[in-house]
Structure formats: structure tokens, C-alpha cells
mmCIF file of C-alpha atoms (C1' of nucleotides) in Angstrom:
data_model
loop_
_atom_site.group_PDB
_atom_site.id
_atom_site.type_symbol
_atom_site.label_atom_id
_atom_site.label_comp_id
_atom_site.label_asym_id
_atom_site.label_seq_id
_atom_site.Cartn_x
_atom_site.Cartn_y
_atom_site.Cartn_z
ATOM 1 C CA UNK X 62 136.960 6.340 3.456
ATOM 2 C CA UNK X 63 137.875 9.528 1.797
ATOM 3 C CA UNK X 64 140.805 11.778 2.863
ATOM 4 C CA UNK X 65 138.535 14.623 4.096
ATOM 5 C CA UNK X 66 137.069 12.509 6.844
ATOM 6 C CA UNK X 67 140.405 11.193 8.112
ATOM 7 C CA UNK X 68 142.353 14.472 8.313
ATOM 8 C CA UNK X 69 144.742 13.748 5.525
ATOM 9 C CA UNK X 70 145.096 16.275 2.783
ATOM 10 C CA UNK X 71 142.854 15.529 -0.183
ATOM 11 C CA UNK X 72 144.221 14.781 -3.579
ATOM 12 C CA UNK X 73 144.166 17.924 -5.782
ATOM 13 C CA UNK X 74 141.555 16.559 -8.239
ATOM 14 C CA UNK X 75 139.340 15.507 -5.232
ATOM 15 C CA UNK X 76 139.528 18.939 -3.809
ATOM 16 C CA UNK X 77 138.589 20.498 -7.094
ATOM 17 C CA UNK X 78 135.672 18.149 -7.467
ATOM 18 C CA UNK X 79 134.451 18.713 -3.991
ATOM 19 C CA UNK X 80 134.467 22.450 -4.538
ATOM 20 C CA UNK X 81 132.785 22.153 -7.933
ATOM 21 C CA UNK X 82 130.041 19.931 -6.435
ATOM 22 C CA UNK X 83 129.420 22.513 -3.620
ATOM 23 C CA UNK X 84 129.243 25.479 -6.103
ATOM 24 C CA UNK X 85 126.801 23.700 -8.456
ATOM 25 C CA UNK X 86 124.762 22.296 -5.603
ATOM 26 C CA UNK X 87 124.258 25.716 -4.229
ATOM 27 C CA UNK X 88 123.035 26.912 -7.557
ATOM 28 C CA UNK X 89 120.758 23.937 -8.217
ATOM 29 C CA UNK X 90 119.266 24.156 -4.703
ATOM 30 C CA UNK X 91 118.603 27.847 -5.019
ATOM 31 C CA UNK X 92 116.629 27.136 -8.128
ATOM 32 C CA UNK X 93 114.920 23.827 -7.181
ATOM 33 C CA UNK X 94 115.030 23.547 -3.488
ATOM 34 C CA UNK X 95 116.464 20.922 -1.118
ATOM 35 C CA UNK X 96 114.891 18.091 -2.962
ATOM 36 C CA UNK X 97 116.698 18.725 -6.300
ATOM 37 C CA UNK X 98 118.064 15.695 -8.310
ATOM 38 C CA UNK X 99 121.575 14.954 -7.117
ATOM 39 C CA UNK X 100 122.257 13.517 -10.543
ATOM 40 C CA UNK X 101 121.990 16.957 -11.993
ATOM 41 C CA UNK X 102 124.310 18.447 -9.525
ATOM 42 C CA UNK X 103 127.063 15.817 -10.428
ATOM 43 C CA UNK X 104 126.449 16.362 -14.263
ATOM 44 C CA UNK X 105 126.834 20.174 -13.818
ATOM 45 C CA UNK X 106 129.968 19.711 -11.731
ATOM 46 C CA UNK X 107 131.284 17.382 -14.453
ATOM 47 C CA UNK X 108 131.613 14.188 -12.352
ATOM 48 C CA UNK X 109 129.669 11.004 -12.019
ATOM 49 C CA UNK X 110 127.069 10.540 -9.329
ATOM 50 C CA UNK X 111 129.328 8.221 -7.478
ATOM 51 C CA UNK X 112 131.853 10.998 -6.938
ATOM 52 C CA UNK X 113 129.098 13.095 -5.273
ATOM 53 C CA UNK X 114 128.277 10.214 -2.939
ATOM 54 C CA UNK X 115 131.906 9.701 -2.190
ATOM 55 C CA UNK X 116 132.182 13.152 -0.964
ATOM 56 C CA UNK X 117 128.779 13.552 0.598
ATOM 57 C CA UNK X 118 127.350 10.200 1.752
ATOM 58 C CA UNK X 119 123.846 11.699 2.279
ATOM 59 C CA UNK X 120 121.702 14.549 0.827
ATOM 60 C CA UNK X 121 121.841 16.103 4.265
ATOM 61 C CA UNK X 122 125.542 15.835 4.631
ATOM 62 C CA UNK X 123 125.775 17.897 1.414
ATOM 63 C CA UNK X 124 123.268 20.271 2.747
ATOM 64 C CA UNK X 125 125.237 20.643 5.996
ATOM 65 C CA UNK X 126 128.446 21.749 3.988
ATOM 66 C CA UNK X 127 126.438 24.215 1.890
ATOM 67 C CA UNK X 128 125.122 25.879 5.073
ATOM 68 C CA UNK X 129 128.449 25.788 6.959
ATOM 69 C CA UNK X 130 129.573 29.496 6.231
ATOM 70 C CA UNK X 131 126.137 30.815 6.944
ATOM 71 C CA UNK X 132 125.932 28.918 10.124
ATOM 72 C CA UNK X 133 129.286 30.281 11.246
ATOM 73 C CA UNK X 134 128.023 33.824 10.445
ATOM 74 C CA UNK X 135 124.835 33.267 12.365
ATOM 75 C CA UNK X 136 126.757 31.895 15.402
ATOM 76 C CA UNK X 137 128.964 35.045 15.225
ATOM 77 C CA UNK X 138 125.893 37.301 15.075
ATOM 78 C CA UNK X 139 124.421 35.358 18.154
ATOM 79 C CA UNK X 140 127.598 35.839 20.071
ATOM 80 C CA UNK X 141 127.659 39.557 19.009
ATOM 81 C CA UNK X 142 124.133 40.237 20.096
ATOM 82 C CA UNK X 143 124.531 38.350 23.454
ATOM 83 C CA UNK X 144 127.777 40.112 24.165
ATOM 84 C CA UNK X 145 126.071 43.611 23.814
ATOM 85 C CA UNK X 146 124.455 43.584 27.167
ATOM 86 C CA UNK X 147 123.296 47.190 26.709
ATOM 87 C CA UNK X 148 121.189 46.763 23.683
ATOM 88 C CA UNK X 149 117.313 46.612 24.110
ATOM 89 C CA UNK X 150 116.768 42.861 24.572
ATOM 90 C CA UNK X 151 113.600 42.826 22.541
ATOM 91 C CA UNK X 152 115.299 44.401 19.533
ATOM 92 C CA UNK X 153 118.305 42.017 19.856
ATOM 93 C CA UNK X 154 116.128 39.034 19.794
ATOM 94 C CA UNK X 155 114.125 40.277 16.786
ATOM 95 C CA UNK X 156 117.319 40.961 14.800
ATOM 96 C CA UNK X 157 118.432 37.546 15.630
ATOM 97 C CA UNK X 158 115.017 35.979 14.662
ATOM 98 C CA UNK X 159 115.022 37.857 11.290
ATOM 99 C CA UNK X 160 118.466 36.825 10.447
ATOM 100 C CA UNK X 161 117.720 33.121 11.056
ATOM 101 C CA UNK X 162 114.340 33.335 9.216
ATOM 102 C CA UNK X 163 116.168 34.887 6.259
ATOM 103 C CA UNK X 164 118.621 31.969 6.333
ATOM 104 C CA UNK X 165 115.850 29.459 6.556
ATOM 105 C CA UNK X 166 114.366 30.765 3.351
ATOM 106 C CA UNK X 167 117.539 30.574 1.167
ATOM 107 C CA UNK X 168 116.747 27.265 -0.367
ATOM 108 C CA UNK X 169 113.035 26.057 -0.802
ATOM 109 C CA UNK X 170 112.484 23.292 1.802
ATOM 110 C CA UNK X 171 115.135 24.432 4.122
ATOM 111 C CA UNK X 172 112.710 25.374 6.894
ATOM 112 C CA UNK X 173 111.544 21.845 7.037
ATOM 113 C CA UNK X 174 115.188 20.716 7.465
ATOM 114 C CA UNK X 175 115.939 23.155 10.142
ATOM 115 C CA UNK X 176 112.984 22.408 12.363
ATOM 116 C CA UNK X 177 113.060 18.790 11.459
ATOM 117 C CA UNK X 178 116.863 18.649 12.179
ATOM 118 C CA UNK X 179 116.289 20.104 15.634
ATOM 119 C CA UNK X 180 113.534 17.494 16.478
ATOM 120 C CA UNK X 181 115.398 14.435 14.958
ATOM 121 C CA UNK X 182 118.729 13.726 16.680
ATOM 122 C CA UNK X 183 119.763 11.389 13.895
ATOM 123 C CA UNK X 184 119.712 14.139 11.242
ATOM 124 C CA UNK X 185 123.120 15.338 10.016
ATOM 125 C CA UNK X 186 121.720 18.774 10.640
ATOM 126 C CA UNK X 187 120.840 18.084 14.306
ATOM 127 C CA UNK X 188 123.966 19.666 15.883
ATOM 128 C CA UNK X 189 123.857 22.738 13.757
ATOM 129 C CA UNK X 190 120.029 23.198 14.527
ATOM 130 C CA UNK X 191 120.535 22.710 18.227
ATOM 131 C CA UNK X 192 123.416 25.285 18.224
ATOM 132 C CA UNK X 193 121.211 27.723 16.315
ATOM 133 C CA UNK X 194 118.422 27.170 18.676
ATOM 134 C CA UNK X 195 120.439 27.484 21.830
ATOM 135 C CA UNK X 196 122.108 30.576 20.422
ATOM 136 C CA UNK X 197 118.738 32.241 20.870
ATOM 137 C CA UNK X 198 118.288 31.054 24.391
ATOM 138 C CA UNK X 199 120.076 33.924 26.150
ATOM 139 C CA UNK X 200 118.509 36.484 23.915
ATOM 140 C CA UNK X 201 115.048 34.995 24.630
ATOM 141 C CA UNK X 202 115.578 35.036 28.429
ATOM 142 C CA UNK X 203 116.683 38.506 28.431
ATOM 143 C CA UNK X 204 113.801 39.778 26.286
ATOM 144 C CA UNK X 205 111.573 37.949 28.520
ATOM 145 C CA UNK X 206 112.899 39.228 31.854
ATOM 146 C CA UNK X 207 112.666 42.668 30.429
ATOM 147 C CA UNK X 208 108.967 42.088 29.599
ATOM 148 C CA UNK X 209 109.661 42.635 25.951
ATOM 149 C CA UNK X 210 108.253 39.403 24.665
ATOM 150 C CA UNK X 211 105.183 37.330 25.739
ATOM 151 C CA UNK X 212 105.320 35.541 28.918
ATOM 152 C CA UNK X 213 105.676 31.765 28.683
ATOM 153 C CA UNK X 214 107.575 31.876 25.356
ATOM 154 C CA UNK X 215 110.466 29.601 25.456
ATOM 155 C CA UNK X 216 113.667 29.399 23.161
ATOM 156 C CA UNK X 217 112.103 26.304 21.633
ATOM 157 C CA UNK X 218 109.027 28.303 20.759
ATOM 158 C CA UNK X 219 111.091 31.118 19.156
ATOM 159 C CA UNK X 220 112.974 28.687 17.004
ATOM 160 C CA UNK X 221 109.648 27.029 15.836
ATOM 161 C CA UNK X 222 108.340 30.367 15.107
ATOM 162 C CA UNK X 223 111.500 31.462 13.113
ATOM 163 C CA UNK X 224 111.053 28.188 11.121
ATOM 164 C CA UNK X 225 107.445 29.038 10.532
ATOM 165 C CA UNK X 226 108.287 32.454 9.273
ATOM 166 C CA UNK X 227 110.882 30.971 6.828
ATOM 167 C CA UNK X 228 108.358 28.481 5.623
ATOM 168 C CA UNK X 229 105.800 31.080 4.945
ATOM 169 C CA UNK X 230 108.156 33.199 3.038
ATOM 170 C CA UNK X 231 109.198 30.297 1.172
ATOM 171 C CA UNK X 232 105.681 29.459 -0.006
ATOM 172 C CA UNK X 233 104.692 32.963 -1.097
ATOM 173 C CA UNK X 234 104.568 33.500 -4.754
ATOM 174 C CA UNK X 235 104.726 37.258 -4.234
ATOM 175 C CA UNK X 236 108.132 38.124 -3.052
ATOM 176 C CA UNK X 237 107.030 41.589 -1.966
ATOM 177 C CA UNK X 238 105.037 40.029 0.770
ATOM 178 C CA UNK X 239 107.962 38.243 2.199
ATOM 179 C CA UNK X 240 109.094 40.915 4.559
ATOM 180 C CA UNK X 241 105.659 41.729 5.635
ATOM 181 C CA UNK X 242 104.783 38.057 6.417
ATOM 182 C CA UNK X 243 108.159 37.463 8.251
ATOM 183 C CA UNK X 244 107.208 40.541 10.418
ATOM 184 C CA UNK X 245 103.691 39.384 10.945
ATOM 185 C CA UNK X 246 104.752 35.891 12.139
ATOM 186 C CA UNK X 247 107.436 37.042 14.411
ATOM 187 C CA UNK X 248 105.075 39.616 15.816
ATOM 188 C CA UNK X 249 103.588 36.694 17.762
ATOM 189 C CA UNK X 250 106.454 37.347 20.155
ATOM 190 C CA UNK X 251 105.206 40.729 21.223
ATOM 191 C CA UNK X 252 104.224 40.835 24.877
ATOM 192 C CA UNK A 207 85.962 9.124 -19.382
ATOM 193 C CA UNK A 208 84.435 7.612 -16.300
ATOM 194 C CA UNK A 209 80.824 7.792 -15.348
ATOM 195 C CA UNK A 210 81.393 9.948 -12.390
ATOM 196 C CA UNK A 211 82.494 12.806 -14.469
ATOM 197 C CA UNK A 212 79.771 12.693 -16.970
ATOM 198 C CA UNK A 213 76.853 12.680 -14.515
ATOM 199 C CA UNK A 214 75.724 9.038 -15.343
ATOM 200 C CA UNK A 215 75.341 6.688 -12.476
ATOM 201 C CA UNK A 216 78.561 4.602 -11.904
ATOM 202 C CA UNK A 217 78.491 0.855 -12.081
ATOM 203 C CA UNK A 218 78.084 -0.778 -8.741
ATOM 204 C CA UNK A 219 81.646 -2.296 -8.627
ATOM 205 C CA UNK A 220 83.155 1.046 -9.697
ATOM 206 C CA UNK A 221 81.328 2.883 -6.868
ATOM 207 C CA UNK A 222 82.481 0.193 -4.447
ATOM 208 C CA UNK A 223 86.032 0.588 -5.583
ATOM 209 C CA UNK A 224 85.886 4.261 -5.315
ATOM 210 C CA UNK A 225 84.691 4.215 -1.831
ATOM 211 C CA UNK A 226 87.367 1.682 -0.766
ATOM 212 C CA UNK A 227 90.084 3.782 -2.505
ATOM 213 C CA UNK A 228 89.029 6.893 -0.471
ATOM 214 C CA UNK A 229 88.741 4.956 2.842
ATOM 215 C CA UNK A 230 92.307 3.591 2.396
ATOM 216 C CA UNK A 231 93.602 6.655 1.100
ATOM 217 C CA UNK A 232 92.527 8.502 4.299
ATOM 218 C CA UNK A 233 94.243 5.899 6.435
ATOM 219 C CA UNK A 234 97.383 5.874 4.546
ATOM 220 C CA UNK A 235 97.626 9.725 4.253
ATOM 221 C CA UNK A 236 97.073 9.965 8.091
ATOM 222 C CA UNK A 237 99.954 7.615 8.551
ATOM 223 C CA UNK A 238 102.351 8.834 5.862
ATOM 224 C CA UNK A 239 101.247 12.308 4.667
ATOM 225 C CA UNK A 240 100.196 13.674 1.360
ATOM 226 C CA UNK A 241 103.243 12.210 -0.361
ATOM 227 C CA UNK A 242 102.372 8.545 0.395
ATOM 228 C CA UNK A 243 102.806 5.954 -2.340
ATOM 229 C CA UNK A 244 99.657 5.595 -4.386
ATOM 230 C CA UNK A 245 100.472 1.966 -5.200
ATOM 231 C CA UNK A 246 100.090 1.202 -1.471
ATOM 232 C CA UNK A 247 96.534 2.811 -1.376
ATOM 233 C CA UNK A 248 95.482 0.751 -4.411
ATOM 234 C CA UNK A 249 96.881 -2.412 -2.966
ATOM 235 C CA UNK A 250 95.115 -1.922 0.275
ATOM 236 C CA UNK A 251 91.845 -1.159 -1.449
ATOM 237 C CA UNK A 252 92.206 -4.419 -3.415
ATOM 238 C CA UNK A 253 92.530 -2.967 -6.998
ATOM 239 C CA UNK A 254 95.250 -2.323 -9.359
ATOM 240 C CA UNK A 255 96.990 1.142 -9.529
ATOM 241 C CA UNK A 256 95.302 1.853 -13.050
ATOM 242 C CA UNK A 257 91.917 1.727 -11.181
ATOM 243 C CA UNK A 258 93.062 4.407 -8.808
ATOM 244 C CA UNK A 259 94.190 6.569 -11.737
ATOM 245 C CA UNK A 260 90.867 6.005 -13.527
ATOM 246 C CA UNK A 261 89.026 7.395 -10.515
ATOM 247 C CA UNK A 262 91.479 10.103 -9.627
ATOM 248 C CA UNK A 263 93.675 11.313 -12.424
ATOM 249 C CA UNK A 264 96.075 13.131 -10.143
ATOM 250 C CA UNK A 265 97.167 13.018 -6.463
ATOM 251 C CA UNK A 266 95.515 16.251 -5.876
ATOM 252 C CA UNK A 267 92.231 15.147 -7.286
ATOM 253 C CA UNK A 268 92.247 12.385 -4.746
ATOM 254 C CA UNK A 269 93.208 14.706 -2.003
ATOM 255 C CA UNK A 270 90.383 17.054 -3.004
ATOM 256 C CA UNK A 271 87.778 14.268 -2.624
ATOM 257 C CA UNK A 272 89.353 13.275 0.733
ATOM 258 C CA UNK A 273 88.972 16.855 2.019
ATOM 259 C CA UNK A 274 85.473 17.425 0.546
ATOM 260 C CA UNK A 275 83.442 16.654 3.560
ATOM 261 C CA UNK A 276 85.754 18.572 5.932
ATOM 262 C CA UNK A 277 85.759 21.523 3.533
ATOM 263 C CA UNK A 278 81.828 21.653 3.571
ATOM 264 C CA UNK A 279 81.968 21.638 7.310
ATOM 265 C CA UNK A 280 84.408 24.489 7.245
ATOM 266 C CA UNK A 281 82.230 26.453 4.852
ATOM 267 C CA UNK A 282 79.336 25.943 7.154
ATOM 268 C CA UNK A 283 81.178 26.994 10.096
ATOM 269 C CA UNK A 284 82.299 30.123 8.299
ATOM 270 C CA UNK A 285 78.767 30.920 7.309
ATOM 271 C CA UNK A 286 77.591 30.405 10.896
ATOM 272 C CA UNK A 287 80.152 32.543 12.346
ATOM 273 C CA UNK A 288 79.561 35.254 9.772
ATOM 274 C CA UNK A 289 75.772 35.106 10.317
ATOM 275 C CA UNK A 290 76.095 35.741 14.045
ATOM 276 C CA UNK A 291 76.709 39.319 13.918
ATOM 277 C CA UNK A 292 76.475 39.882 17.685
ATOM 278 C CA UNK A 293 79.515 37.542 18.544
ATOM 279 C CA UNK A 294 82.710 39.417 19.414
ATOM 280 C CA UNK A 295 84.523 39.549 16.020
ATOM 281 C CA UNK A 296 87.968 38.937 17.432
ATOM 282 C CA UNK A 297 86.731 35.677 18.970
ATOM 283 C CA UNK A 298 84.767 34.666 15.822
ATOM 284 C CA UNK A 299 87.877 35.049 13.770
ATOM 285 C CA UNK A 300 90.036 33.029 16.122
ATOM 286 C CA UNK A 301 87.524 30.155 16.349
ATOM 287 C CA UNK A 302 87.558 30.175 12.456
ATOM 288 C CA UNK A 303 91.425 30.304 12.349
ATOM 289 C CA UNK A 304 91.733 27.525 14.864
ATOM 290 C CA UNK A 305 89.359 25.276 12.899
ATOM 291 C CA UNK A 306 91.186 25.680 9.689
ATOM 292 C CA UNK A 307 94.506 25.296 11.205
ATOM 293 C CA UNK A 308 93.308 22.008 12.807
ATOM 294 C CA UNK A 309 92.051 20.909 9.384
ATOM 295 C CA UNK A 310 95.347 21.833 7.819
ATOM 296 C CA UNK A 311 97.217 19.485 10.133
ATOM 297 C CA UNK A 312 95.211 16.321 9.485
ATOM 298 C CA UNK A 313 97.618 14.956 6.835
ATOM 299 C CA UNK A 314 101.275 15.725 7.162
ATOM 300 C CA UNK A 315 102.167 17.997 4.172
ATOM 301 C CA UNK A 316 98.550 19.309 3.803
ATOM 302 C CA UNK A 317 99.440 22.886 4.857
ATOM 303 C CA UNK A 318 101.735 23.025 1.782
ATOM 304 C CA UNK A 319 98.908 22.016 -0.328
ATOM 305 C CA UNK A 320 96.523 24.505 1.212
ATOM 306 C CA UNK A 321 98.659 27.643 0.884
ATOM 307 C CA UNK A 322 100.273 26.218 -2.374
ATOM 308 C CA UNK A 323 96.832 25.581 -3.666
ATOM 309 C CA UNK A 324 95.636 29.173 -3.008
ATOM 310 C CA UNK A 325 98.781 30.624 -4.805
ATOM 311 C CA UNK A 326 98.630 28.255 -7.832
ATOM 312 C CA UNK A 327 95.425 28.651 -9.966
ATOM 313 C CA UNK A 328 96.334 25.317 -11.714
ATOM 314 C CA UNK A 329 96.092 23.289 -8.559
ATOM 315 C CA UNK A 330 93.039 21.000 -8.291
ATOM 316 C CA UNK A 331 92.790 22.440 -4.739
ATOM 317 C CA UNK A 332 92.704 26.095 -5.876
ATOM 318 C CA UNK A 333 88.936 26.757 -5.837
ATOM 319 C CA UNK A 334 88.593 25.035 -2.315
ATOM 320 C CA UNK A 335 91.468 27.187 -1.029
ATOM 321 C CA UNK A 336 90.177 30.280 -2.436
ATOM 322 C CA UNK A 337 86.850 29.658 -0.914
ATOM 323 C CA UNK A 338 88.372 28.855 2.484
ATOM 324 C CA UNK A 339 90.371 31.946 2.296
ATOM 325 C CA UNK A 340 87.468 34.204 1.260
ATOM 326 C CA UNK A 341 85.328 32.648 3.855
ATOM 327 C CA UNK A 342 87.540 34.367 6.349
ATOM 328 C CA UNK A 343 87.352 37.752 4.655
ATOM 329 C CA UNK A 344 84.203 39.063 6.381
ATOM 330 C CA UNK A 345 85.430 37.737 9.885
ATOM 331 C CA UNK A 346 88.735 39.484 9.254
ATOM 332 C CA UNK A 347 87.242 42.760 8.190
ATOM 333 C CA UNK A 348 84.795 42.835 11.186
ATOM 334 C CA UNK A 349 87.598 42.011 13.603
ATOM 335 C CA UNK A 350 89.865 44.765 12.167
ATOM 336 C CA UNK A 351 86.935 47.325 12.210
ATOM 337 C CA UNK A 352 86.464 46.470 15.808
ATOM 338 C CA UNK A 353 90.130 46.961 16.548
ATOM 339 C CA UNK A 354 90.433 43.381 17.728
ATOM 340 C CA UNK A 355 93.320 42.420 15.460
ATOM 341 C CA UNK A 356 96.262 44.261 14.115
ATOM 342 C CA UNK A 357 95.864 47.035 11.680
ATOM 343 C CA UNK A 358 96.981 46.278 8.103
ATOM 344 C CA UNK A 359 96.230 42.523 8.487
ATOM 345 C CA UNK A 360 94.488 41.154 5.329
ATOM 346 C CA UNK A 361 92.425 38.097 4.793
ATOM 347 C CA UNK A 362 95.435 36.699 2.751
ATOM 348 C CA UNK A 363 97.666 37.310 5.696
ATOM 349 C CA UNK A 364 95.124 35.379 8.034
ATOM 350 C CA UNK A 365 95.178 32.404 5.678
ATOM 351 C CA UNK A 366 98.924 32.370 5.345
ATOM 352 C CA UNK A 367 99.156 32.583 9.177
ATOM 353 C CA UNK A 368 96.737 29.795 9.588
ATOM 354 C CA UNK A 369 98.790 27.565 7.121
ATOM 355 C CA UNK A 370 101.866 28.477 9.024
ATOM 356 C CA UNK A 371 100.220 27.284 12.223
ATOM 357 C CA UNK A 372 99.174 24.058 10.758
ATOM 358 C CA UNK A 373 102.710 23.664 9.194
ATOM 359 C CA UNK A 374 104.215 24.129 12.672
ATOM 360 C CA UNK A 375 101.911 21.658 14.452
ATOM 361 C CA UNK A 376 102.620 19.260 11.751
ATOM 362 C CA UNK A 377 106.486 19.242 12.302
ATOM 363 C CA UNK A 378 106.455 19.119 16.018
ATOM 364 C CA UNK A 379 107.428 15.732 17.384
ATOM 365 C CA UNK A 380 105.863 16.540 20.670
ATOM 366 C CA UNK A 381 101.904 16.613 20.242
ATOM 367 C CA UNK A 382 101.543 18.258 23.608
ATOM 368 C CA UNK A 383 103.034 21.396 22.127
ATOM 369 C CA UNK A 384 100.729 21.366 19.164
ATOM 370 C CA UNK A 385 97.866 23.564 20.915
ATOM 371 C CA UNK A 386 100.493 25.931 22.420
ATOM 372 C CA UNK A 387 102.221 26.542 19.159
ATOM 373 C CA UNK A 388 98.984 27.086 17.313
ATOM 374 C CA UNK A 389 97.966 29.652 19.821
ATOM 375 C CA UNK A 390 101.396 31.249 19.655
ATOM 376 C CA UNK A 391 101.355 31.556 15.783
ATOM 377 C CA UNK A 392 97.780 32.795 15.753
ATOM 378 C CA UNK A 393 98.549 35.253 18.485
ATOM 379 C CA UNK A 394 100.262 37.430 15.877
ATOM 380 C CA UNK A 395 96.876 38.523 14.946
ATOM 381 C CA UNK A 396 96.540 40.489 18.237
ATOM 382 C CA UNK A 397 96.132 44.258 17.948
ATOM 383 C "C1'" DA N 63 82.118 0.537 -18.726
ATOM 384 C "C1'" DC N 64 85.517 -0.734 -15.944
ATOM 385 C "C1'" DC N 65 89.628 -3.116 -14.450
ATOM 386 C "C1'" DT N 66 94.221 -5.364 -14.719
ATOM 387 C "C1'" DG N 67 98.985 -5.387 -14.698
ATOM 388 C "C1'" DA N 68 102.983 -5.109 -17.609
ATOM 389 C "C1'" DA N 69 105.847 -1.397 -19.609
ATOM 390 C "C1'" DC N 70 108.264 2.809 -19.541
ATOM 391 C "C1'" DA N 71 110.378 6.732 -17.238
ATOM 392 C "C1'" DC N 72 112.857 8.904 -13.508
ATOM 393 C "C1'" DC N 73 115.734 9.073 -9.686
ATOM 394 C "C1'" DG N 74 118.306 7.423 -5.432
ATOM 395 C "C1'" DT N 75 121.886 4.506 -4.078
ATOM 396 C "C1'" DT N 76 125.660 1.084 -4.458
ATOM 397 C "C1'" DC N 77 129.672 -1.189 -5.936
ATOM 398 C "C1'" DA N 78 133.012 -3.613 -9.132
ATOM 399 C "C1'" DA N 79 136.129 -2.158 -12.281
ATOM 400 C "C1'" DG N 80 139.239 1.221 -13.789
ATOM 401 C "C1'" DT N 81 142.908 5.182 -13.489
ATOM 402 C "C1'" DA E 252 143.166 7.361 -3.463
ATOM 403 C "C1'" DC E 253 139.804 8.706 -6.077
ATOM 404 C "C1'" DC E 254 136.542 8.261 -10.070
ATOM 405 C "C1'" DT E 255 133.296 6.077 -13.535
ATOM 406 C "C1'" DG E 256 129.067 4.399 -14.860
ATOM 407 C "C1'" DA E 257 126.396 0.346 -15.052
ATOM 408 C "C1'" DA E 258 123.147 -2.208 -12.086
ATOM 409 C "C1'" DC E 259 119.414 -2.533 -8.924
ATOM 410 C "C1'" DA E 260 115.436 -0.769 -6.282
ATOM 411 C "C1'" DC E 261 111.430 2.046 -5.979
ATOM 412 C "C1'" DC E 262 107.658 4.604 -7.534
ATOM 413 C "C1'" DG E 263 104.683 7.495 -10.671
ATOM 414 C "C1'" DT E 264 102.120 7.123 -14.820
ATOM 415 C "C1'" DT E 265 100.140 5.157 -19.166
ATOM 416 C "C1'" DC E 266 97.812 2.061 -21.955
ATOM 417 C "C1'" DA E 267 96.823 -2.446 -24.570
ATOM 418 C "C1'" DA E 268 94.328 -6.162 -23.329
ATOM 419 C "C1'" DG E 269 90.907 -8.319 -20.872
ATOM 420 C "C1'" DT E 270 85.970 -8.927 -18.587
#
DNA sequence: ACCTGAACACCGTTCAAGT
DNA sequence: ACCTGAACACCGTTCAAGT
């Protein structure tokens, strides 16, 4: 067991290695997507593969750490939008959906992990995905009550749609189309 | 070079092996998706891996043959819908979109191949994807001219949206949601 | 003309041995 | 307490040797 999972402070070299691994992993995943060779990440961080595994037992555990900051920011955004009861609920929901869709397109393959992580309780990403999904629940219900989105659309539907928007953006070779396609997919929410 | 690519008739055993490979490949891909181990397909077909490669030099070449019949059926459907000039153009486009979305969800991972194959001219699936995409062009233009879909939506957008619908259906663990989500994603086309 | 299966490459994952 | 890197497993792909 490593120190990080037992609450004890990590040895200085371990902390440095962990930080380097995360930094290089971010670079490599931005270039090659969520399926990038772990060996390459370790090499670029200047450590052996075993060290990577010691810090992050699975690929998804590594991915979860990489996403942590952005997840926190999204939770905060969700709270902020929910707290602002006077804002037009349709617009609030759309701002939320766009933010999560952007997030899901940061690494190629991430949209699969997000929707898959919600559906699979065994995924290391499950809790984060569930929180992201439920953060949209209040916004969805308000928008629906105000008649600003389609009847019958659930928070689960919204999350699946957001994931689909991220997936589409991810696959497009022309980055100029990214915003347009995100808007188009999310426009399915219109009443 | 094999006989099949030179126009000469194949030897009887080769033809039998090819047919068996395609039949087993369909079964395996339905179970495990487009990334399934090729070794397993060969074993189930009772041949060595080399034989599979002799018939289908790449994974996508195999996939293209697996899809050929369904592609022909879709081309025919597209022609039929286009020929029927009296049908409501919005409905015709939606029938087309649903048919292609169903097709793109037959094997897990197929939606990636379809949209990716359209974007990548080097893909063995490129020509088929381009034909599928362009088959929707006339239907899209008619629907747009009749004001029955959103302004500014192109045939490329429709194909990307169809792929997104297939992807979403593919990822859902609950098959009962499949139709609902397909309808929701495609409802982005509404004016 | 076609098939076989061993050979090689690549990558994920583990773990005994080191510091 | 942490790191190294060899070892093993798995799969894609090629090709010399067979029929």
C-alpha cells in the first residue's frame, strides 16, 4: 500500500514522481487520447512502469486524478447555476450542458469513459460521473417546469446527450465544426 | 494476390473458408464489437489466422464485407425515399436517419467507424460512408426547402447526428432506452 | 492457389530484488 | 517506503514452409 491511500504523507521523491506522472499523462492523453500507452507516460516522467502502477493501480484511477480539478470546477459551476434561482432555467441548463460537453472532449475517448462510467458501478469514474449527472438534475427539472425544454426529458437523457455532443466533437476532423455540432446536438433539448 | 481480387473464380475450399470467416466474424462482432480478437474469428471458422489475413488484409476490409449487404439495402432505401417525391420530406428524412442509426448500432464501435470512415479518405470504409452520407443529401435538402428541419443543417450535419444517435444507443446499458434516445438525438433536426 | 502455424513486435500488468 | 526492470500474457501481423 502506498502512503497516499493511507493518509500518511508521501516521501518527497514519491510526491515528485506522482506529480510528474500526472503532468506527462495529461500531455500524452491530450495528444493520443485515453487509450495512450502507459509505458510512454512513465518514460516521459522519468520513472519505470512499475512506479506508475504503484501510484495509479488502473488506467481509470489515473484518469480520475487527471480529471479531479476539472470535476471540482464543474461541481462548483453546477452549484452556482443552481443557486441562482432567478436566471432563465433553459439558459442555465444550456450553460451547464455546454461546460460538461467541453470537458468530455478534452481527451479523445473521454466521452466513452463518462457515459460508460455512469452506467458501470464498478468504474473508478462512477462516483464522479454520478455526481456530474445529478448536478444537472435540478437544472433539468427547473427548465422542464418552465417549459423551456422538451417534455419527458430526464436528467439521464441530458447527460447522455451531453456525452453524445462530446463524442461528436471528438470525432470531427474539422475543429471549426465543433461548436456548431455541439449546439446542434444540444438543440435536441428545445421544447 | 488472391483470386477474389483478380476476378478469377476462387478455389472451392477458399470460397468456403471465406464464407465461414464472414459468418463467424458477424457472430463475434455482434458479441464483442468491432475490436474483437481476429484470432478468435479464425479459430471459430476452423482456419489459421493467416487465412483470415489472406482473405481480408485489414480489420476494416473484413468489416466492409460484413456490412456490404446492409449497405446495399440502405442505398436502395435511400433511392426509394428519394424517388417518392410526394412523401412529406421531413418524414422521409427521419425514416432514413433512423434506418442508418439502427445500422450503426449493429456492432459496438461501428458508429466510430462510420463517422471516422467518412472523415478519413484512407479508410477502407470511406467510399461506403461517403455514399451513405450523400444518399441523405437530397432528402436533407428537400426537408430544409419545405421548412421541416432546422435552417442551416447540412447533409454532413445529418450524418454526424445519425452517428451520434448510433453511438448513444451503443453505450446504453438499458436497451429499453435505445429508441427513446435515438428519437431524442434525431429530434435536434426539428425546425 | 491456398493454407498453416511459428516468429516477431507491441503493450499491459505483476512482482522479486534493490535502494 | 518506494522504485526498478525483467518476466509473463495477450494479441496483431507477417511469412517461410507445406499441400
